Coordinates of C-alpha atoms in Angstrom, one line a residue:
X1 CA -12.2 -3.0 12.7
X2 CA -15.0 -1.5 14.6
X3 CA -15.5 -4.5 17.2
X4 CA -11.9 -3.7 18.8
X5 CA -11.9 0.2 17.8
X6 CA -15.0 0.3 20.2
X7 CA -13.0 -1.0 23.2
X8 CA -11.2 2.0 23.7
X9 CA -12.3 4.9 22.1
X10 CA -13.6 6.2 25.3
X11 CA -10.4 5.8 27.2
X12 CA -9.3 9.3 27.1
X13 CA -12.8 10.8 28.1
X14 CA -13.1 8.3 31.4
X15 CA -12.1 11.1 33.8
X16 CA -14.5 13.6 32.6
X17 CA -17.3 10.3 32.1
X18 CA -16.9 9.9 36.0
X19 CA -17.3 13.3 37.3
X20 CA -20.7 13.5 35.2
X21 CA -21.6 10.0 36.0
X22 CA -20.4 9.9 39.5
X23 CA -18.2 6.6 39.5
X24 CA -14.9 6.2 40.6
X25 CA -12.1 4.9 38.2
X26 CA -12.8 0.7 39.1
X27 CA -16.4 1.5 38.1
X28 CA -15.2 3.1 34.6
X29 CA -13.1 0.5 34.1
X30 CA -16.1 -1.8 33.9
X31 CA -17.4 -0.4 30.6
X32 CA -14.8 -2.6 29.1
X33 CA -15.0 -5.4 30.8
X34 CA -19.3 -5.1 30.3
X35 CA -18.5 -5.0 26.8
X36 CA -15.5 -7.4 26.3
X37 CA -17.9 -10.3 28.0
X38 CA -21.2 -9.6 26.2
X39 CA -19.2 -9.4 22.8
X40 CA -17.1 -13.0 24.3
X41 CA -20.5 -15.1 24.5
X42 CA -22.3 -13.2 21.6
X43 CA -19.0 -14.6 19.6
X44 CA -20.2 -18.2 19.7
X45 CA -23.2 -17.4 18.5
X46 CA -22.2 -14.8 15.3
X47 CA -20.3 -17.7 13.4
X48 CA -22.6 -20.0 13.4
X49 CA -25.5 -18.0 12.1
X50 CA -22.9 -17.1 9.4
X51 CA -23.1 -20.8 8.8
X52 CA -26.3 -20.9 8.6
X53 CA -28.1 -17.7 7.3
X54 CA -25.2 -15.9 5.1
X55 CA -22.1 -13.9 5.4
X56 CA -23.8 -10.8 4.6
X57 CA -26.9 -10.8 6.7
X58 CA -25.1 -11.7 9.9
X59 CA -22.6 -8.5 9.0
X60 CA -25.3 -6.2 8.0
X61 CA -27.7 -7.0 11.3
X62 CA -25.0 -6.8 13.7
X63 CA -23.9 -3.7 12.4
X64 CA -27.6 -2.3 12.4
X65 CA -27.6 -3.2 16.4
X66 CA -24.5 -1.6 16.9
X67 CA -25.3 1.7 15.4
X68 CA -28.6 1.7 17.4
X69 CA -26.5 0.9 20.7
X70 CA -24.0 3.5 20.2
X71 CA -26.9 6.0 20.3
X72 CA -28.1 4.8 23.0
X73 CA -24.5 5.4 25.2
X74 CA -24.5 9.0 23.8
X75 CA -27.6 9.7 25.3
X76 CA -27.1 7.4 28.4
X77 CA -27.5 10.0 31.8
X78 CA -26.6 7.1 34.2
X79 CA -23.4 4.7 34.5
X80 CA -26.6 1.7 34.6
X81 CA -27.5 3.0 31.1
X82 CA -24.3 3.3 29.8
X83 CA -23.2 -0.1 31.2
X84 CA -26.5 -1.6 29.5
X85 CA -25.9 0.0 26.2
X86 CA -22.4 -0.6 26.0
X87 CA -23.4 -4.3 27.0
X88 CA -25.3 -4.4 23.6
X89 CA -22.8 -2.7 21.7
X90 CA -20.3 -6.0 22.7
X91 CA -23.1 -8.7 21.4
X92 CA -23.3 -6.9 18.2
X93 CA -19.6 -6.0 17.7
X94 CA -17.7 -9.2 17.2
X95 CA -19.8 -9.8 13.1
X96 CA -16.9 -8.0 11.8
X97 CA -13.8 -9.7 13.1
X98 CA -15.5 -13.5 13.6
X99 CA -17.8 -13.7 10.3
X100 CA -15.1 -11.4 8.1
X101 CA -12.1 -14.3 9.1
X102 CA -14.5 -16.6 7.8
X103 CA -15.2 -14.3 4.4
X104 CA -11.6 -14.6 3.6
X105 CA -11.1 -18.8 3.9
X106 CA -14.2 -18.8 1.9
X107 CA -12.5 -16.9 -1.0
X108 CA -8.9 -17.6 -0.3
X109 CA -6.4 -20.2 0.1
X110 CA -3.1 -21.2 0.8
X111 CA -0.7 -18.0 0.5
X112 CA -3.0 -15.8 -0.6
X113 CA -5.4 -16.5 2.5
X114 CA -2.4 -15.7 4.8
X115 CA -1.4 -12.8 2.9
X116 CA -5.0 -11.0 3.1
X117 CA -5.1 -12.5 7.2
X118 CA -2.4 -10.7 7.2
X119 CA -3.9 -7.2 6.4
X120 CA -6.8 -8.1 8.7
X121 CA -4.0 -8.4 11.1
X122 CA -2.5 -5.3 11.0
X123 CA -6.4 -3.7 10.5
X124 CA -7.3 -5.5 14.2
X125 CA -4.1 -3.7 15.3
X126 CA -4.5 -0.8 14.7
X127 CA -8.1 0.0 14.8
X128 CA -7.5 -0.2 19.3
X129 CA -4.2 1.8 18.6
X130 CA -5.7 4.6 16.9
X131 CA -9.1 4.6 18.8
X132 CA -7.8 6.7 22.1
X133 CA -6.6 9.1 19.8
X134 CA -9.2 9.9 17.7
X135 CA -11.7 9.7 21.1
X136 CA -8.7 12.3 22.7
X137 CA -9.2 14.4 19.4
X138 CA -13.1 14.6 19.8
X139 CA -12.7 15.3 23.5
X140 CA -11.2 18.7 21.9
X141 CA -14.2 19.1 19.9
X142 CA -17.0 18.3 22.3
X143 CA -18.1 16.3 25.5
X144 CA -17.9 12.5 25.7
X145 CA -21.1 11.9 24.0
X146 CA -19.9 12.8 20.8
X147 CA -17.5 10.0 20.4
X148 CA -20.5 7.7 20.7
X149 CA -22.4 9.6 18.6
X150 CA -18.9 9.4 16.0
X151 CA -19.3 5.8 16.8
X152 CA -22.4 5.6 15.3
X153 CA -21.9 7.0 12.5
X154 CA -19.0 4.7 11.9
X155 CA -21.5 1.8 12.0
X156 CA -23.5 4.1 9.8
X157 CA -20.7 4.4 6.7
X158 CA -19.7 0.5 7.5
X159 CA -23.3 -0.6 7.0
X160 CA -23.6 1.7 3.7
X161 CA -19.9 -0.3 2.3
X162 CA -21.9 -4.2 3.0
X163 CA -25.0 -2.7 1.4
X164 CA -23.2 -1.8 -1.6
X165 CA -19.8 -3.9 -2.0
X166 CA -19.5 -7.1 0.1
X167 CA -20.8 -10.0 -1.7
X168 CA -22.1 -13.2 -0.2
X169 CA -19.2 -15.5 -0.3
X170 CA -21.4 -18.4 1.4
X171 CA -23.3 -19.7 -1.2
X172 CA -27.3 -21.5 -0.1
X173 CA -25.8 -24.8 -1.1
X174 CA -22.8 -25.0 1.7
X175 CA -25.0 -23.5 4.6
X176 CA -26.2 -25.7 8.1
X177 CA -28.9 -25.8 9.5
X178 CA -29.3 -23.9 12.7
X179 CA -29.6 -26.7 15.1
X180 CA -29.4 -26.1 18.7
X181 CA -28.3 -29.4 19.7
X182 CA -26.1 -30.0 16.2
X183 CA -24.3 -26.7 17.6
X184 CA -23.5 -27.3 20.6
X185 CA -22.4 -31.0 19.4
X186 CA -19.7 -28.8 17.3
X187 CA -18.9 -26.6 19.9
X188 CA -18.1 -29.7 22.7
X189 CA -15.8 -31.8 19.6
X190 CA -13.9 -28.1 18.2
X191 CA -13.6 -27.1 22.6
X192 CA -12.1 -30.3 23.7
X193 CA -9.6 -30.6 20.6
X194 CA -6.2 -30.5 22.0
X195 CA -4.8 -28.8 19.3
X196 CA -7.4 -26.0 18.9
X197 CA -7.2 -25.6 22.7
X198 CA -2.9 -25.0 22.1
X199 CA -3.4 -23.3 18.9
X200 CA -6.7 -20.6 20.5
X201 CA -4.4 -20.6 24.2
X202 CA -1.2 -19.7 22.7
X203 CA -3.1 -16.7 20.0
X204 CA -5.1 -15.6 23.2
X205 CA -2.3 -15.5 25.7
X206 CA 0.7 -13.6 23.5
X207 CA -2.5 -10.9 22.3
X208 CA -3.0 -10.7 25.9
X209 CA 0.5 -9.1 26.7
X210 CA -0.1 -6.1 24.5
X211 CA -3.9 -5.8 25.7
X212 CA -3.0 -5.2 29.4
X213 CA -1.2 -2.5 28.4
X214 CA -4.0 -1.5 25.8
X215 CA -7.4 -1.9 29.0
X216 CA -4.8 0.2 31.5
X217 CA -4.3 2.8 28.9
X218 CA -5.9 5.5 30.8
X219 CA -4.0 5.0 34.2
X220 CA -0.8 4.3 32.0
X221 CA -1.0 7.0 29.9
X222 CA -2.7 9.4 32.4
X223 CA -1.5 8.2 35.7
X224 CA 1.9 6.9 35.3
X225 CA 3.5 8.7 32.3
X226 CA 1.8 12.0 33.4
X227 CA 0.2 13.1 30.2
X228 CA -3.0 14.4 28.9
X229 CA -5.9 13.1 27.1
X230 CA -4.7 14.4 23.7
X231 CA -1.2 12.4 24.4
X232 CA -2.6 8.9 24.0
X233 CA -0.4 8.6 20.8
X234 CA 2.6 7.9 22.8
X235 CA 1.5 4.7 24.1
X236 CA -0.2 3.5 20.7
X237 CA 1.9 4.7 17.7
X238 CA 4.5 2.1 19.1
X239 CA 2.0 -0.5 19.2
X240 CA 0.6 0.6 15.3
X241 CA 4.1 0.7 13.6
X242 CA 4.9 -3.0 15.0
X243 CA 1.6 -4.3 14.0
X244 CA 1.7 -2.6 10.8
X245 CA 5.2 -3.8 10.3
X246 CA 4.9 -7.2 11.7
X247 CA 1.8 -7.8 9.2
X248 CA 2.9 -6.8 6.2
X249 CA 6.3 -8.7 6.2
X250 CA 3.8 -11.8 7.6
X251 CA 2.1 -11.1 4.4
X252 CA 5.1 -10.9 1.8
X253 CA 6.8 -14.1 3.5
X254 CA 3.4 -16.3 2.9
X255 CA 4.9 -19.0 0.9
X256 CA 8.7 -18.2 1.3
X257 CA 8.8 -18.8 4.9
X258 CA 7.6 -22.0 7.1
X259 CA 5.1 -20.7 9.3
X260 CA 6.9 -22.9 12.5
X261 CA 10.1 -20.4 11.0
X262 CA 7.3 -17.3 11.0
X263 CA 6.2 -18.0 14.9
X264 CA 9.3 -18.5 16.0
X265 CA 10.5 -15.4 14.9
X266 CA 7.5 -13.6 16.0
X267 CA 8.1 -15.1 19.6
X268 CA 11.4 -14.2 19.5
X269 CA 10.7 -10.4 19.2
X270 CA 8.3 -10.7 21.8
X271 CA 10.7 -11.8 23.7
X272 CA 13.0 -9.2 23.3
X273 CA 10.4 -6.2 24.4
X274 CA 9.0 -8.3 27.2
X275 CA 13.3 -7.9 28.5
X276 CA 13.5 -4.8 27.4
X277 CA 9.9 -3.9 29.0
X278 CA 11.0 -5.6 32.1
X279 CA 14.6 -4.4 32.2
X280 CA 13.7 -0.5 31.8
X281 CA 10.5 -0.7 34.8
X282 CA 13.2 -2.2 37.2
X283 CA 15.5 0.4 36.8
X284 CA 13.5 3.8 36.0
X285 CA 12.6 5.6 39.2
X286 CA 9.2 6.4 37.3
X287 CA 8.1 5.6 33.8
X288 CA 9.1 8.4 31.0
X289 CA 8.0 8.6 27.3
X290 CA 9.5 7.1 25.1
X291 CA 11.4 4.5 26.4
X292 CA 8.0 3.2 29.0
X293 CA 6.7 3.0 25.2
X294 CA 9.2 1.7 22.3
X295 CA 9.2 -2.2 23.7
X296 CA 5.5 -2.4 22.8
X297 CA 6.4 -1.9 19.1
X298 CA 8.8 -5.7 19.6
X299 CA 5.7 -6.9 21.4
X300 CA 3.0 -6.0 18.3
X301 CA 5.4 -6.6 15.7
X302 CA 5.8 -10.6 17.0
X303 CA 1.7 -10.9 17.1
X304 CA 1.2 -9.6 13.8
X305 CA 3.9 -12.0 12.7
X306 CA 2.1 -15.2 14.3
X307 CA -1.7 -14.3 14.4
X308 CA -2.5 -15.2 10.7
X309 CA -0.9 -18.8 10.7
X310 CA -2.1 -19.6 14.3
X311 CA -5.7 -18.5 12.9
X312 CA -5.6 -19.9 9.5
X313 CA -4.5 -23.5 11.4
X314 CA -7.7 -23.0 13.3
X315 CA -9.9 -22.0 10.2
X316 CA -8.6 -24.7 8.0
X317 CA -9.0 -27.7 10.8
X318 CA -12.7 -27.1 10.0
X319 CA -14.0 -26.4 6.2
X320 CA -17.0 -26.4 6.7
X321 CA -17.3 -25.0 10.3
X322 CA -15.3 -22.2 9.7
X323 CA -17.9 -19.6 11.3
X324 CA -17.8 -22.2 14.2
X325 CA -14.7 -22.4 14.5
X326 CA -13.3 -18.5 14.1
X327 CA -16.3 -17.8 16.5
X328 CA -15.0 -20.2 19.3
X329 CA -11.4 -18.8 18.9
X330 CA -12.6 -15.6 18.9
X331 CA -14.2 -16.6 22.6
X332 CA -10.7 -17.5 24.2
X333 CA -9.6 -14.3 23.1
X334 CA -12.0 -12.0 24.5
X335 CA -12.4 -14.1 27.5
X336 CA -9.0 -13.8 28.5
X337 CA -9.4 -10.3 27.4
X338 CA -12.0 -9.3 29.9
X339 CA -10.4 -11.2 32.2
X340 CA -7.2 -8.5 31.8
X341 CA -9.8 -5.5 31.6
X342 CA -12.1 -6.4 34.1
X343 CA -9.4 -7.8 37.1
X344 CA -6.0 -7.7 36.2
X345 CA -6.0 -4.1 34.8
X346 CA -7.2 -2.6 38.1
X347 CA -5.1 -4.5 40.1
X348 CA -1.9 -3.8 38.1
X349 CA -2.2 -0.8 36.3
X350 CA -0.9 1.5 39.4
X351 CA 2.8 0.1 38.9
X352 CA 4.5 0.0 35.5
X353 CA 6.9 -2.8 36.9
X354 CA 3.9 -4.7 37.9
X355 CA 2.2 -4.0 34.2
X356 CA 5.8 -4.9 32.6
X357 CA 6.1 -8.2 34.4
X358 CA 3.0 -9.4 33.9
X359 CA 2.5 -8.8 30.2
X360 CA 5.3 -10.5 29.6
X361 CA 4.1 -13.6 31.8
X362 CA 1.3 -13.4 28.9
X363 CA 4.1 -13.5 26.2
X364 CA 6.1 -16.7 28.3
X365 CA 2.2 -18.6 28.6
X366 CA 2.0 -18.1 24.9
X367 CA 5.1 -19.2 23.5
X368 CA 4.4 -22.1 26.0
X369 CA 1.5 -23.7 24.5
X370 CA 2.9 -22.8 21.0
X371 CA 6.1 -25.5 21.6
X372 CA 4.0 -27.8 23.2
X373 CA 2.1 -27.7 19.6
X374 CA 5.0 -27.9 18.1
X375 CA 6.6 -30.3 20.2
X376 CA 3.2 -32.4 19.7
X377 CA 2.8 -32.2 16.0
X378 CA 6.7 -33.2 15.4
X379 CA 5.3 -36.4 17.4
X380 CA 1.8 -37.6 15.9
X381 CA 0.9 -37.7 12.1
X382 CA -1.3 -34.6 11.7
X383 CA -4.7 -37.3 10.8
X384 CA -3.8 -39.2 14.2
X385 CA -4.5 -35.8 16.1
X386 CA -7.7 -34.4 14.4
X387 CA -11.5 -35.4 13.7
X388 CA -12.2 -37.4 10.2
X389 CA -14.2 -34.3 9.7
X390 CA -11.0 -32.1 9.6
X391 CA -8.7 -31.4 7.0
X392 CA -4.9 -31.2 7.2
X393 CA -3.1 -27.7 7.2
X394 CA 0.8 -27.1 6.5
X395 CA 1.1 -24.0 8.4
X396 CA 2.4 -25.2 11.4

């Protein structure tokens, strides 16, 4: 949870970061995209060591970093500080989300593995939901500093929960060697994969819809809608009952429903709040809670539908590469994610017709790659498409 609930946290204190820090709204908007591309290429790095050293220990030291870069921003005097600090914060955060997808293939299977992916699901969507809340909430309390300084001591309680309840699910006997040129040998064969390329693509493109609306929350919300930093909830409790939603009926239809049936469906929401999203920015003079908000509950309820199966096909291509594997998915996501925070966001976020029409150009690239997978698998015997290595999976 923490690795996303970092990202925007800070969103509702950005105006009163600039005016202390003297940079302009494109220059604040780089604290995201700082952090989304440090925590992209630290993410290739994260699942291997899992492989190699231990679930635990790769948690526990990332965590310790963390904690240690989060005090660092809260006493950062200078928008070079801060962007350095919050760089290290992004090449520690991503142990939770990458090594923890791999915790759960190592204990679970089948059903129960997309059940719990499930929960981890709705977790990841709601930890960047809730985070410009709580950072609006502190904002009420105190300066900016103290959501880092909150921050911290979030990484604090996490690492005191590892310490004392996770157990090492990657036994001594099952662990790699740390290898250099054996990695990047893994990395090149799971990359050029044409079904983990489809598979990551289509996961990293439909996520990307909602996260444009997620990196331009604070000219959305601030800007267009014409609220105030304690009205954040508008734009996110939307996006936390879909997800929340969208997760747990994921979870109860593991092993009832086909996960082709489970996608579809989930596309097929999207769908409907990208043309509702569209349909309400073309015709509103200006964007007015809550209808600017409601089609982003469709949109989250489809991802938390299709995000366990498209990951659990990843995971299960790879047994025992799994920490490989989630960490290279994990990669197209956030790249495409700093892409949105770092580019798109600032050019789009002025307009909501322009933000509504390109989210759901996201949405359309996703479900594109996903019926070219299926499309493709429908085609070739499932051992004719992957590595000898690979096992077969019946969730697509």
């Amino acid at each position: 949870m923490f690795g996303p609930f970092s990202i925007d946290t800070i969103f509702p204190a950005f105006p009163q970061m600039g005016a202390q820090l003297g940079a302009d709204k494109l220059a604040m908007q780089q604290t995201i995209s700082v952090y989304l591309l440090t925590y992209a290429a630290m993410s290739l790095v994260h699942g291997p060591l899992s492989d190699a050293l231990g679930r635990k220990r790769v948690i526990f030291a990332g965590l310790f970093v963390f904690m240690l870069a989060s005090i660092g921003c809260a006493l950062a005097q200078d928008m070079g500080t801060l962007l350095l600090f919050r760089a290290l914060q992004g090449l520690s955060a991503g142990v939770g989300f990458i090594v923890g997808r791999a915790v759960i293939r190592d204990v679970f299977h089948g059903d129960d593995a997309q059940r719990l992916m499930s929960q981890v699901s709705m977790i990841f969507g709601i930890a960047p939901a809730i985070a410009p809340i709580i950072g609006g909430w502190l904002l009420g309390w105190g300066r900016w500093p103290l959501i880092f300084w909150f921050l911290a001591g979030f990484s604090l309680l996490l690492l005191a929960s590892i310490t004392l309840w996770l157990p090492e699910t990657h036994p001594p006997a099952a662990r790699m060697k740390v290898a250099p040129a054996h990695l990047l040998r893994d990395y090149f064969s799971i990359a050029l994969n044409p079904r983990f390329q489809r598979l990551a693509l289509a996961g990293s493109l439909n996520f990307g819809g909602i996260f444009l609306y997620i990196a331009s929350a604070p000219a959305f919300v601030l800007d267009l809608l014409r609220l105030n930093e304690q009205q954040f909830a508008w734009l996110f409790l939307p996006t936390i009952g879909g997800m929340t939603l969208g997760a747990f009926l994921s979870g109860k239809a593991a092993g009832r429903v086909s996960g082709t049936r489970l996608s579809a469906l989930g596309f097929a929401f999207m769908g409907a709040g990208v043309a509702l999203n569209v349909g309400y920015n073309a015709l509103a003079d200006a964007p007015a809670v809550p209808w600017a908000v409601l089609p982003m509950s469709l949109l989250a309820f489809g991802v938390a539908l299709i995000f366990p199966i498209l990951t659990l096909s990843i995971l299960d291509m790879y047994p025992r590469q799994r920490g490989a594997a989630s960490s290279l998915q994990a990669f197209s996501n956030l790249l495409v994610n700093a892409i949105i925070a770092g580019l798109l966001s600032p050019l789009l976020s002025h307009h909501g017709l322009h933000l509504a029409l390109a989210s759901g150009a996201f949405t359309l690239l996703g479900w594109l790659f996903w019926r070219w997978e299926m499309r493709v698998s429908r085609r070739e015997p499932r051992c004719a498409k992957d590595a000898p290595a690979m096992e077969p999976t019946d969730q697509l």
